[in-house]
Tab-separated table of N, CA, C and O in Angstrom:
chain	number	residue	atom	x	y	z
A	135	UNK	N	28.085	-16.823	-15.325
A	135	UNK	CA	27.457	-16.153	-15.225
A	135	UNK	C	26.154	-17.068	-15.505
A	135	UNK	O	24.780	-16.961	-14.629
A	136	UNK	N	26.647	-17.854	-15.763
A	136	UNK	CA	24.650	-18.949	-16.090
A	136	UNK	C	24.266	-19.694	-14.904
A	136	UNK	O	23.548	-19.827	-15.095
A	137	UNK	N	25.553	-19.834	-13.749
A	137	UNK	CA	25.214	-20.390	-12.907
A	137	UNK	C	24.017	-19.598	-12.022
A	137	UNK	O	23.008	-19.926	-11.227
A	138	UNK	N	24.451	-18.183	-12.277
A	138	UNK	CA	23.201	-17.048	-11.953
A	138	UNK	C	21.740	-16.860	-12.110
A	138	UNK	O	20.927	-16.694	-11.474
A	139	UNK	N	21.461	-17.320	-13.245
A	139	UNK	CA	20.161	-17.176	-14.025
A	139	UNK	C	19.344	-18.054	-12.879
A	139	UNK	O	17.836	-17.153	-12.920
A	140	UNK	N	19.683	-19.443	-12.646
A	140	UNK	CA	18.512	-19.840	-11.623
A	140	UNK	C	17.235	-19.726	-12.461
A	140	UNK	O	16.969	-19.710	-13.424
A	141	UNK	N	16.414	-19.153	-11.772
A	141	UNK	CA	15.009	-19.142	-11.536
A	141	UNK	C	14.650	-17.553	-11.874
A	141	UNK	O	12.954	-17.392	-12.535
A	142	UNK	N	15.204	-16.341	-12.595
A	142	UNK	CA	15.286	-15.658	-13.443
A	142	UNK	C	14.280	-15.858	-14.594
A	142	UNK	O	15.066	-16.645	-15.144
A	143	UNK	N	14.007	-14.738	-14.902
A	143	UNK	CA	12.775	-15.300	-16.328
A	143	UNK	C	13.471	-14.109	-17.172
A	143	UNK	O	13.444	-13.903	-18.196
A	144	UNK	N	14.085	-12.859	-16.576
A	144	UNK	CA	14.190	-11.771	-17.832
A	144	UNK	C	15.320	-11.881	-17.513
A	144	UNK	O	16.421	-11.262	-17.022
A	145	UNK	N	16.406	-12.252	-18.410
A	145	UNK	CA	17.864	-12.585	-18.148
A	145	UNK	C	18.105	-11.362	-18.825
A	145	UNK	O	19.399	-11.372	-18.256
A	146	UNK	N	17.570	-10.407	-19.632
A	146	UNK	CA	18.459	-9.489	-19.772
A	146	UNK	C	18.802	-8.339	-18.701
A	146	UNK	O	20.211	-8.065	-18.525
A	147	UNK	N	17.990	-8.283	-17.997
A	147	UNK	CA	18.275	-7.777	-16.879
A	147	UNK	C	19.092	-8.454	-15.685
A	147	UNK	O	20.258	-8.172	-15.027
A	148	UNK	N	18.984	-9.726	-15.738
A	148	UNK	CA	20.414	-10.253	-15.347
A	148	UNK	C	21.743	-9.714	-15.495
A	148	UNK	O	22.378	-9.940	-15.006
A	149	UNK	N	21.549	-10.249	-16.910
A	149	UNK	CA	23.305	-9.958	-17.273
A	149	UNK	C	23.280	-8.407	-17.067
A	149	UNK	O	24.639	-8.117	-16.933
A	150	UNK	N	22.615	-7.206	-17.498
A	150	UNK	CA	23.063	-6.040	-16.903
A	150	UNK	C	23.257	-6.090	-15.772
A	150	UNK	O	24.353	-4.794	-15.089
A	151	UNK	N	22.719	-6.374	-14.794
A	151	UNK	CA	22.978	-6.058	-13.360
A	151	UNK	C	24.224	-6.740	-13.079
A	151	UNK	O	24.884	-6.825	-12.151
A	152	UNK	N	24.854	-8.139	-13.611
A	152	UNK	CA	26.324	-7.931	-13.415
A	152	UNK	C	27.009	-7.630	-14.344
A	152	UNK	O	28.433	-7.620	-13.738
A	153	UNK	N	26.522	-5.941	-13.997
A	153	UNK	CA	28.272	-5.296	-15.495
A	153	UNK	C	28.586	-5.396	-17.023
A	153	UNK	O	29.076	-4.826	-16.932
A	154	UNK	N	27.368	-6.587	-17.274
A	154	UNK	CA	28.030	-6.879	-18.831
A	154	UNK	C	27.428	-6.234	-19.407
A	154	UNK	O	26.561	-5.507	-18.998
A	155	UNK	N	27.798	-5.428	-20.779
A	155	UNK	CA	27.542	-5.331	-21.704
A	155	UNK	C	26.284	-5.788	-23.041
A	155	UNK	O	26.770	-6.918	-23.012
A	156	UNK	N	25.216	-5.275	-22.818
A	156	UNK	CA	24.056	-5.918	-23.660
A	156	UNK	C	23.980	-5.180	-25.341
A	156	UNK	O	23.921	-4.376	-24.880
A	157	UNK	N	24.154	-5.718	-26.376
A	157	UNK	CA	23.714	-5.501	-27.544
A	157	UNK	C	22.504	-6.118	-28.156
A	157	UNK	O	22.303	-7.209	-28.035
A	158	UNK	N	21.486	-4.978	-28.561
A	158	UNK	CA	20.247	-5.244	-29.323
A	158	UNK	C	20.292	-5.381	-31.037
A	158	UNK	O	21.181	-4.648	-31.233
A	159	UNK	N	19.952	-6.144	-31.620
A	159	UNK	CA	20.040	-6.678	-32.934
A	159	UNK	C	18.609	-6.499	-32.804
A	159	UNK	O	17.980	-7.526	-32.624
A	160	UNK	N	18.051	-5.511	-33.978
A	160	UNK	CA	16.862	-5.685	-35.044
A	160	UNK	C	16.379	-7.193	-35.681
A	160	UNK	O	17.710	-7.230	-36.498
A	161	UNK	N	15.908	-6.848	-35.393
A	161	UNK	CA	15.229	-8.488	-36.316
A	161	UNK	C	13.839	-8.229	-36.781
A	161	UNK	O	12.869	-7.650	-36.856
A	162	UNK	N	13.294	-8.948	-38.335
A	162	UNK	CA	12.932	-8.841	-38.891
A	162	UNK	C	11.707	-10.340	-39.011
A	162	UNK	O	12.238	-11.566	-38.814
A	163	UNK	N	10.730	-10.260	-38.151
A	163	UNK	CA	10.056	-11.124	-37.751
A	163	UNK	C	8.288	-11.282	-38.751
A	163	UNK	O	7.623	-10.293	-39.037
A	164	UNK	N	8.122	-12.627	-38.608
A	164	UNK	CA	6.847	-12.662	-39.717
A	164	UNK	C	5.750	-11.867	-38.574
A	164	UNK	O	6.207	-12.540	-37.156
A	165	UNK	N	4.850	-11.984	-39.281
A	165	UNK	CA	3.590	-11.605	-38.039
A	165	UNK	C	2.842	-13.107	-37.377
A	165	UNK	O	3.322	-14.617	-37.742
A	166	UNK	N	2.877	-12.424	-36.178
A	166	UNK	CA	2.530	-13.849	-35.231
A	166	UNK	C	0.975	-14.532	-35.823
A	166	UNK	O	0.213	-13.478	-35.941
A	167	UNK	N	1.297	-15.887	-35.484
A	167	UNK	CA	-0.291	-16.625	-35.892
A	167	UNK	C	-0.812	-16.715	-34.938
A	167	UNK	O	-0.041	-17.351	-34.014
A	168	UNK	N	-1.759	-16.356	-34.689
A	168	UNK	CA	-3.110	-16.317	-33.222
A	168	UNK	C	-2.673	-15.454	-32.197
A	168	UNK	O	-2.065	-14.422	-32.744
A	169	UNK	N	-2.849	-15.877	-31.328
A	169	UNK	CA	-3.072	-14.508	-29.872
A	169	UNK	C	-1.427	-14.844	-29.311
A	169	UNK	O	-0.936	-15.948	-29.148
A	170	UNK	N	-1.744	-13.590	-28.723
A	170	UNK	CA	0.048	-14.147	-27.831
A	170	UNK	C	-0.463	-14.878	-26.719
A	170	UNK	O	-1.444	-15.007	-26.062
A	171	UNK	N	-0.181	-15.452	-25.930
A	171	UNK	CA	-0.015	-16.493	-24.299
A	171	UNK	C	0.306	-15.454	-23.479
A	171	UNK	O	-0.339	-16.041	-22.556
A	172	UNK	N	0.821	-14.201	-23.440
A	172	UNK	CA	0.919	-13.340	-22.853
A	172	UNK	C	-0.372	-12.470	-22.527
A	172	UNK	O	-0.771	-11.537	-22.919
A	173	UNK	N	-1.411	-12.319	-21.490
A	173	UNK	CA	-2.142	-12.164	-20.857
A	173	UNK	C	-1.917	-10.614	-20.482
A	173	UNK	O	-1.041	-10.793	-19.606
A	174	UNK	N	-3.137	-9.572	-19.990
A	174	UNK	CA	-2.227	-8.688	-19.766
A	174	UNK	C	-1.783	-8.535	-18.318
A	174	UNK	O	-1.090	-8.215	-17.668
A	175	UNK	N	-2.526	-10.146	-17.434
A	175	UNK	CA	-2.537	-10.820	-15.828
A	175	UNK	C	-0.987	-11.299	-16.063
A	175	UNK	O	0.128	-10.830	-15.687
A	176	UNK	N	-0.666	-11.740	-16.917
A	176	UNK	CA	0.999	-12.814	-17.372
A	176	UNK	C	1.657	-11.760	-17.219
A	176	UNK	O	3.057	-11.520	-16.645
A	177	UNK	N	1.672	-10.611	-18.075
A	177	UNK	CA	2.762	-9.202	-18.254
A	177	UNK	C	2.706	-8.871	-17.040
A	177	UNK	O	3.907	-8.306	-16.440
A	178	UNK	N	1.711	-8.259	-16.189
A	178	UNK	CA	1.935	-8.029	-14.854
A	178	UNK	C	2.669	-8.801	-14.158
A	178	UNK	O	3.552	-8.278	-13.296
A	179	UNK	N	2.327	-9.909	-13.710
A	179	UNK	CA	3.016	-10.927	-13.040
A	179	UNK	C	4.509	-10.731	-13.627
A	179	UNK	O	5.446	-11.132	-12.356
A	180	UNK	N	5.128	-10.804	-14.989
A	180	UNK	CA	6.491	-10.776	-14.975
A	180	UNK	C	7.073	-9.604	-15.120
A	180	UNK	O	8.120	-9.700	-14.690
A	181	UNK	N	6.317	-8.130	-14.729
A	181	UNK	CA	6.876	-7.481	-14.501
A	181	UNK	C	7.118	-7.153	-12.453
A	181	UNK	O	7.952	-6.291	-12.888
A	182	UNK	N	6.157	-7.466	-12.176
A	182	UNK	CA	6.606	-7.982	-10.143
A	182	UNK	C	7.666	-8.921	-9.757
A	182	UNK	O	8.319	-8.166	-9.238
A	183	UNK	N	7.631	-9.510	-11.097
A	183	UNK	CA	8.712	-10.786	-10.823
A	183	UNK	C	10.274	-10.292	-11.074
A	183	UNK	O	11.151	-10.274	-10.027
A	184	UNK	N	9.739	-9.238	-12.374
A	184	UNK	CA	10.903	-8.519	-12.421
A	184	UNK	C	11.741	-7.472	-11.422
A	184	UNK	O	12.542	-7.111	-11.046
A	185	UNK	N	10.031	-6.863	-10.636
A	185	UNK	CA	10.650	-5.757	-10.169
A	185	UNK	C	11.224	-6.362	-8.491
A	185	UNK	O	12.337	-5.869	-7.981
A	186	UNK	N	10.873	-7.338	-8.106
A	186	UNK	CA	10.860	-8.139	-7.059
A	186	UNK	C	12.415	-9.153	-6.986
A	186	UNK	O	12.802	-8.835	-5.742
A	187	UNK	N	12.688	-8.907	-8.179
A	187	UNK	CA	13.871	-10.242	-8.320
A	187	UNK	C	14.920	-9.139	-8.332
A	187	UNK	O	16.311	-9.624	-8.069
A	188	UNK	N	14.958	-8.154	-8.770
A	188	UNK	CA	16.488	-7.076	-9.215
A	188	UNK	C	16.238	-5.942	-8.260
A	188	UNK	O	16.954	-5.219	-8.599
A	189	UNK	N	15.218	-5.571	-7.545
A	189	UNK	CA	15.464	-4.300	-6.901
A	189	UNK	C	14.525	-4.113	-5.778
A	189	UNK	O	12.945	-4.126	-5.837
A	190	UNK	N	15.092	-4.786	-5.025
A	190	UNK	CA	13.921	-4.811	-3.162
A	190	UNK	C	13.629	-3.685	-2.597
A	190	UNK	O	13.328	-3.366	-1.729
A	191	UNK	N	13.575	-2.254	-2.953
A	191	UNK	CA	13.379	-1.315	-2.660
A	191	UNK	C	11.675	-1.298	-2.711
A	191	UNK	O	11.469	-0.043	-2.143
A	192	UNK	N	11.085	-1.666	-3.668
A	192	UNK	CA	9.682	-1.536	-3.599
A	192	UNK	C	9.125	-1.311	-1.858
A	192	UNK	O	8.403	-0.574	-1.631
A	193	UNK	N	9.459	-2.348	-0.954
A	193	UNK	CA	8.787	-2.405	0.226
A	193	UNK	C	9.593	-1.880	1.135
A	193	UNK	O	8.635	-1.216	1.720
A	194	UNK	N	10.391	-1.290	0.638
A	194	UNK	CA	11.358	-0.671	1.706
A	194	UNK	C	10.441	1.178	1.054
A	194	UNK	O	9.780	1.589	2.767
A	195	UNK	N	9.879	1.416	0.137
A	195	UNK	CA	9.963	2.956	-0.156
A	195	UNK	C	7.786	2.752	0.310
A	195	UNK	O	7.357	3.877	1.185
A	196	UNK	N	7.513	1.603	-0.480
A	196	UNK	CA	6.535	1.060	0.598
A	196	UNK	C	5.831	1.313	2.427
A	196	UNK	O	5.216	2.139	2.938
A	197	UNK	N	6.772	0.923	2.777
A	197	UNK	CA	7.194	1.086	4.280
A	197	UNK	C	7.139	2.398	4.800
A	197	UNK	O	6.592	3.099	5.411
A	198	UNK	N	8.082	2.844	4.201
A	198	UNK	CA	8.235	4.056	4.711
A	198	UNK	C	7.288	5.283	3.970
A	198	UNK	O	6.628	6.292	4.846
A	199	UNK	N	6.365	5.017	2.759
A	199	UNK	CA	5.786	6.522	2.148
A	199	UNK	C	4.317	5.778	3.760
A	199	UNK	O	3.656	6.739	3.987
A	200	UNK	N	3.855	4.434	3.883
A	200	UNK	CA	3.174	4.446	4.613
A	200	UNK	C	3.157	4.647	6.026
A	200	UNK	O	2.611	5.597	6.760
A	201	UNK	N	4.072	4.744	7.043
A	201	UNK	CA	5.194	5.500	8.032
A	201	UNK	C	5.250	7.033	7.888
A	201	UNK	O	4.246	7.420	8.974
A	202	UNK	N	5.084	7.649	6.954
A	202	UNK	CA	4.991	8.993	7.252
A	202	UNK	C	3.524	9.310	6.447
A	202	UNK	O	3.732	10.211	7.146
A	203	UNK	N	2.983	8.808	6.144
A	203	UNK	CA	1.710	9.263	5.863
A	203	UNK	C	0.386	9.254	6.736
A	203	UNK	O	0.162	9.978	7.523
A	204	UNK	N	0.811	8.022	7.090
A	204	UNK	CA	0.177	7.640	8.526
A	204	UNK	C	0.696	8.430	9.982
A	204	UNK	O	0.053	9.121	10.863
A	205	UNK	N	2.142	8.706	9.968
A	205	UNK	CA	2.637	9.284	11.146
A	205	UNK	C	2.102	11.250	11.062
A	205	UNK	O	1.795	11.520	11.740
A	206	UNK	N	1.998	11.325	9.558
A	206	UNK	CA	1.462	12.927	9.478
A	206	UNK	C	-0.328	12.794	9.542
A	206	UNK	O	-0.441	13.849	11.017
A	207	UNK	N	-0.772	11.625	9.540
A	207	UNK	CA	-2.544	11.709	9.510
A	207	UNK	C	-2.409	11.517	11.055
A	207	UNK	O	-3.358	12.566	11.646
A	208	UNK	N	-1.622	11.274	11.536
A	208	UNK	CA	-1.831	10.785	13.049
A	208	UNK	C	-1.710	12.118	13.790
A	208	UNK	O	-2.002	12.423	14.576
A	209	UNK	N	-0.462	12.749	13.509
A	209	UNK	CA	-0.241	13.490	14.180
A	209	UNK	C	-1.354	15.051	14.390
A	209	UNK	O	-1.722	15.792	15.270
A	210	UNK	N	-1.724	15.215	12.770
A	210	UNK	CA	-3.150	16.355	12.432
A	210	UNK	C	-4.557	15.446	13.314
A	210	UNK	O	-4.434	16.590	13.785
A	211	UNK	N	-4.727	14.159	13.503
A	211	UNK	CA	-5.813	13.711	13.942
A	211	UNK	C	-5.053	14.123	15.648
A	211	UNK	O	-6.485	14.464	16.022
A	212	UNK	N	-3.957	14.295	16.060
A	212	UNK	CA	-3.718	14.757	17.207
A	212	UNK	C	-4.062	15.958	18.221
A	212	UNK	O	-4.587	16.384	18.952
A	213	UNK	N	-3.747	16.931	17.072
A	213	UNK	CA	-3.304	18.238	16.963
A	213	UNK	C	-5.298	18.704	16.934
A	213	UNK	O	-5.970	19.406	18.028
A	214	UNK	N	-5.780	17.780	16.026
A	214	UNK	CA	-7.051	18.210	15.898
A	214	UNK	C	-8.137	17.874	17.066
A	214	UNK	O	-9.101	18.739	17.454
A	215	UNK	N	-8.044	16.936	17.318
A	215	UNK	CA	-8.628	16.289	18.839
A	215	UNK	C	-8.718	16.961	20.093
A	215	UNK	O	-9.080	18.151	20.340
A	216	UNK	N	-7.143	17.547	20.081
A	216	UNK	CA	-6.884	18.831	20.965
A	216	UNK	C	-7.421	20.506	20.462
A	216	UNK	O	-8.068	20.934	21.684
A	217	UNK	N	-7.528	20.522	19.810
A	217	UNK	CA	-8.337	21.768	19.108
A	217	UNK	C	-9.824	21.713	20.104
A	217	UNK	O	-10.007	22.619	20.327
A	218	UNK	N	-10.383	20.401	19.637
A	218	UNK	CA	-11.507	20.241	19.773
A	218	UNK	C	-11.946	20.274	21.308
A	218	UNK	O	-12.973	20.429	21.638
A	219	UNK	N	-10.710	19.278	21.951
A	219	UNK	CA	-11.074	19.443	23.334
A	219	UNK	C	-10.690	20.644	23.825
A	219	UNK	O	-12.026	20.521	25.154
A	220	UNK	N	-10.001	21.845	23.723
A	220	UNK	CA	-9.959	23.100	23.913
A	220	UNK	C	-11.270	23.939	23.723
A	220	UNK	O	-11.548	25.133	24.439
A	221	UNK	N	-11.367	23.737	22.594
A	221	UNK	CA	-12.815	24.725	22.006
A	221	UNK	C	-14.142	24.450	22.632
A	221	UNK	O	-15.146	25.130	23.374
A	222	UNK	N	-14.533	22.858	22.082
A	222	UNK	CA	-15.273	22.060	23.183
A	222	UNK	C	-15.581	22.299	24.305
A	222	UNK	O	-16.849	22.160	24.946
A	223	UNK	N	-14.485	21.820	24.982
A	223	UNK	CA	-14.590	21.396	26.292
A	223	UNK	C	-14.811	19.912	26.654
A	223	UNK	O	-14.570	19.297	27.628
A	224	UNK	N	-15.519	19.490	25.973
A	224	UNK	CA	-15.388	17.984	26.316
A	224	UNK	C	-14.082	17.083	25.204
A	224	UNK	O	-14.198	17.095	24.230
A	225	UNK	N	-14.053	15.538	25.604
A	225	UNK	CA	-13.076	14.718	25.338
A	225	UNK	C	-13.615	14.120	24.131
A	225	UNK	O	-14.384	13.274	24.297
A	226	UNK	N	-12.710	14.507	22.752
A	226	UNK	CA	-12.871	13.562	21.691
A	226	UNK	C	-12.301	12.461	21.931
A	226	UNK	O	-11.257	12.089	20.646
A	227	UNK	N	-12.697	11.141	21.981
A	227	UNK	CA	-11.913	9.990	22.709
A	227	UNK	C	-11.938	9.682	21.091
A	227	UNK	O	-10.892	8.796	20.941
A	228	UNK	N	-12.436	9.196	20.624
A	228	UNK	CA	-12.324	8.407	19.204
A	228	UNK	C	-11.855	9.223	18.447
A	228	UNK	O	-10.684	8.069	17.202
A	229	UNK	N	-11.547	10.252	18.006
A	229	UNK	CA	-11.209	11.435	17.306
A	229	UNK	C	-9.522	11.091	18.065
A	229	UNK	O	-8.617	10.666	16.957
A	230	UNK	N	-9.457	11.025	19.302
A	230	UNK	CA	-7.665	9.881	19.754
A	230	UNK	C	-7.403	8.761	19.321
A	230	UNK	O	-6.403	8.681	19.081
A	231	UNK	N	-8.699	8.097	19.593
A	231	UNK	CA	-7.850	6.731	19.006
A	231	UNK	C	-8.031	6.606	17.677
A	231	UNK	O	-7.266	5.510	17.304
A	232	UNK	N	-8.618	7.338	17.099
A	232	UNK	CA	-8.220	7.033	15.551
A	232	UNK	C	-6.757	7.788	15.538
A	232	UNK	O	-5.897	6.997	14.822
A	233	UNK	N	-6.162	8.780	16.114
A	233	UNK	CA	-4.740	8.868	16.215
A	233	UNK	C	-4.011	8.114	16.229
A	233	UNK	O	-2.738	7.972	16.062
A	234	UNK	N	-4.553	7.557	17.335
A	234	UNK	CA	-3.683	6.034	18.078
A	234	UNK	C	-3.464	5.348	17.195
A	234	UNK	O	-1.895	4.393	17.175
A	235	UNK	N	-4.670	4.773	16.588
A	235	UNK	CA	-4.500	3.500	15.480
A	235	UNK	C	-3.996	4.062	14.514
A	235	UNK	O	-3.038	3.153	13.797
A	236	UNK	N	-3.679	5.157	13.826
A	236	UNK	CA	-3.023	6.055	13.142
A	236	UNK	C	-1.084	5.468	13.419
A	236	UNK	O	-0.386	5.644	12.349
A	237	UNK	N	-0.923	6.204	14.244
A	237	UNK	CA	0.343	6.309	14.835
A	237	UNK	C	0.617	4.921	15.130
A	237	UNK	O	1.936	4.341	14.890
A	238	UNK	N	-0.062	3.411	15.501
A	238	UNK	CA	0.553	2.203	14.952
A	238	UNK	C	0.977	1.417	14.165
A	238	UNK	O	1.726	1.701	13.532
A	239	UNK	N	-0.243	2.430	12.798
A	239	UNK	CA	0.030	1.782	11.671
A	239	UNK	C	1.857	2.625	11.015
A	239	UNK	O	1.993	2.232	10.050
A	240	UNK	N	1.966	4.060	11.602
A	240	UNK	CA	2.998	4.780	11.111
A	240	UNK	C	3.953	3.504	11.211
A	240	UNK	O	5.436	3.674	10.730
A	241	UNK	N	4.093	3.348	12.672
A	241	UNK	CA	5.187	2.541	13.553
A	241	UNK	C	5.512	1.076	12.459
A	241	UNK	O	6.144	0.722	12.134
A	242	UNK	N	4.327	0.607	11.846
A	242	UNK	CA	4.276	-0.666	11.727
A	242	UNK	C	4.449	-0.304	10.218
A	242	UNK	O	5.225	-1.760	9.473
A	243	UNK	N	4.488	0.918	9.109
A	243	UNK	CA	5.041	1.084	8.183
A	243	UNK	C	6.612	1.450	8.063
A	243	UNK	O	7.380	0.567	7.211
A	244	UNK	N	6.903	1.688	8.980
A	244	UNK	CA	8.722	2.109	8.970
A	244	UNK	C	8.698	0.892	9.631
A	244	UNK	O	10.464	-0.018	9.109
A	245	UNK	N	8.712	-0.013	10.505
A	245	UNK	CA	8.926	-1.726	10.433
A	245	UNK	C	8.899	-2.541	9.453
A	245	UNK	O	9.626	-3.339	8.759
A	246	UNK	N	7.786	-2.375	8.521
A	246	UNK	CA	7.915	-2.893	7.069
A	246	UNK	C	8.980	-2.775	6.280
A	246	UNK	O	9.722	-3.456	5.240
A	247	UNK	N	9.673	-1.353	6.261
A	247	UNK	CA	10.705	-0.956	5.687
A	247	UNK	C	11.752	-1.597	6.084
A	247	UNK	O	12.838	-1.257	5.317
A	248	UNK	N	11.957	-1.664	7.537
A	248	UNK	CA	13.504	-2.292	7.473
A	248	UNK	C	13.294	-4.038	7.684
A	248	UNK	O	14.087	-4.124	7.171
A	249	UNK	N	12.320	-4.347	7.173
A	249	UNK	CA	12.365	-5.719	7.041
A	249	UNK	C	12.585	-6.176	5.350
A	249	UNK	O	12.838	-6.496	5.381
A	250	UNK	N	12.111	-4.481	4.300
A	250	UNK	CA	12.569	-4.934	3.117
A	250	UNK	C	13.894	-4.644	3.093
A	250	UNK	O	14.465	-5.543	2.757
A	251	UNK	N	14.495	-3.849	3.924
A	251	UNK	CA	15.711	-3.666	3.964
A	251	UNK	C	16.692	-5.071	4.323
A	251	UNK	O	17.263	-5.468	3.871
A	252	UNK	N	16.214	-5.613	5.024
A	252	UNK	CA	16.510	-6.793	5.320
A	252	UNK	C	16.498	-7.951	4.277
A	252	UNK	O	17.994	-9.137	3.647
A	253	UNK	N	15.229	-8.180	3.575
A	253	UNK	CA	15.391	-9.019	2.846
A	253	UNK	C	15.716	-8.631	1.843
A	253	UNK	O	16.220	-9.880	1.147
A	254	UNK	N	16.394	-7.290	0.865
A	254	UNK	CA	16.635	-7.117	0.312
A	254	UNK	C	18.303	-7.607	0.712
A	254	UNK	O	19.843	-8.173	-0.640
A	255	UNK	N	18.988	-7.570	1.812
A	255	UNK	CA	20.283	-7.751	1.693
A	255	UNK	C	20.540	-9.435	1.646
A	255	UNK	O	21.448	-10.118	1.347
A	256	UNK	N	19.290	-10.090	2.108
A	256	UNK	CA	19.242	-11.283	2.366
A	256	UNK	C	19.507	-12.270	0.547
A	256	UNK	O	19.773	-12.801	0.494
A	257	UNK	N	18.962	-11.584	0.375
A	257	UNK	CA	18.541	-11.396	-1.033
A	257	UNK	C	19.710	-11.673	-1.912
A	257	UNK	O	20.520	-12.294	-2.656
A	258	UNK	N	20.815	-10.532	-1.960
A	258	UNK	CA	22.019	-10.321	-2.566
A	258	UNK	C	23.122	-11.592	-1.763
A	258	UNK	O	23.516	-11.890	-2.517
A	259	UNK	N	22.870	-11.747	-0.613
A	259	UNK	CA	23.560	-12.898	-0.391
A	259	UNK	C	23.253	-13.912	-0.986
A	259	UNK	O	24.337	-15.092	-1.281
A	260	UNK	N	22.045	-14.805	-0.736
A	260	UNK	CA	21.653	-16.150	-1.419
A	260	UNK	C	22.708	-16.063	-2.780
A	260	UNK	O	22.381	-16.755	-3.356
A	261	UNK	N	22.094	-14.579	-3.494
A	261	UNK	CA	22.187	-15.214	-5.013
A	261	UNK	C	24.193	-14.904	-5.599
A	261	UNK	O	24.108	-15.409	-6.338
A	262	UNK	N	24.363	-14.400	-4.347
A	262	UNK	CA	25.637	-14.739	-4.681
A	262	UNK	C	26.123	-13.451	-5.812
A	262	UNK	O	27.172	-13.824	-6.390
A	263	UNK	N	25.539	-12.736	-6.460
A	263	UNK	CA	26.082	-12.014	-7.056
A	263	UNK	C	27.393	-10.971	-6.355
A	263	UNK	O	27.128	-11.073	-5.585
A	264	UNK	N	28.606	-10.741	-7.364
A	264	UNK	CA	29.235	-9.841	-6.766
A	264	UNK	C	28.906	-8.099	-6.309
A	264	UNK	O	27.801	-7.713	-7.717
A	265	UNK	N	29.031	-7.871	-5.542
A	265	UNK	CA	28.949	-6.160	-5.379
A	265	UNK	C	29.589	-5.184	-6.673
A	265	UNK	O	28.918	-4.493	-6.994
A	266	UNK	N	31.086	-5.711	-6.879
A	266	UNK	CA	31.358	-4.770	-8.016
A	266	UNK	C	31.887	-5.816	-9.170
A	266	UNK	O	32.337	-7.019	-8.648
A	267	UNK	N	32.026	-5.354	-10.685
A	267	UNK	CA	32.854	-6.356	-11.605
A	267	UNK	C	34.054	-5.253	-12.032
A	267	UNK	O	34.013	-4.106	-11.905
A	268	UNK	N	34.946	-5.769	-11.983
A	268	UNK	CA	36.343	-5.245	-12.362
A	268	UNK	C	36.288	-5.575	-13.838
A	268	UNK	O	36.479	-6.684	-14.372
A	269	UNK	N	36.200	-4.286	-14.734
A	269	UNK	CA	36.207	-4.864	-16.231
A	269	UNK	C	37.960	-4.864	-16.788
A	269	UNK	O	38.212	-5.580	-17.181
A	270	UNK	N	38.825	-4.008	-16.032
A	270	UNK	CA	39.600	-4.386	-16.605
A	270	UNK	C	41.117	-3.553	-15.289
A	270	UNK	O	40.681	-3.469	-14.277
A	271	UNK	N	42.125	-4.773	-15.005
A	271	UNK	CA	42.471	-4.566	-13.609
A	271	UNK	C	43.996	-3.682	-14.318
A	271	UNK	O	44.290	-4.051	-15.184
A	272	UNK	N	44.588	-2.930	-13.538
A	272	UNK	CA	45.641	-1.957	-13.587
A	272	UNK	C	47.150	-2.816	-13.258
A	272	UNK	O	46.779	-3.465	-12.040
A	273	UNK	N	47.726	-2.763	-14.093
A	273	UNK	CA	49.032	-3.510	-13.413
A	273	UNK	C	50.361	-2.103	-13.013
A	273	UNK	O	50.108	-1.502	-12.926
């Protein structure tokens, strides 16, 4: 398993992802001398690294969310433009164009989700982690 650590910075998450059990031991430490080297920006980068390194779904969820939100807005804009056209009698070209742009963004959001799925599969294959770990074998 030590070969799997590679470039991951958060070893506890890596150990847990292999199915191993982890025990935490409380320690008493002296107070820190000086300031921590972990600024809020560095902590945010570490959190994003852990999120992206062990959980490939955020890009998929973002794509689905963008796709559904833009798709709903495109549908609403299309219905609104049709209602305006029917009531006022003049063609609302910019409103239809806005709906079309939102529709294209919806398609791109769903494509982003699909790319996220592919990236997650590639990540799992490259890391070589087993899909399942066997704790005990039955004879």
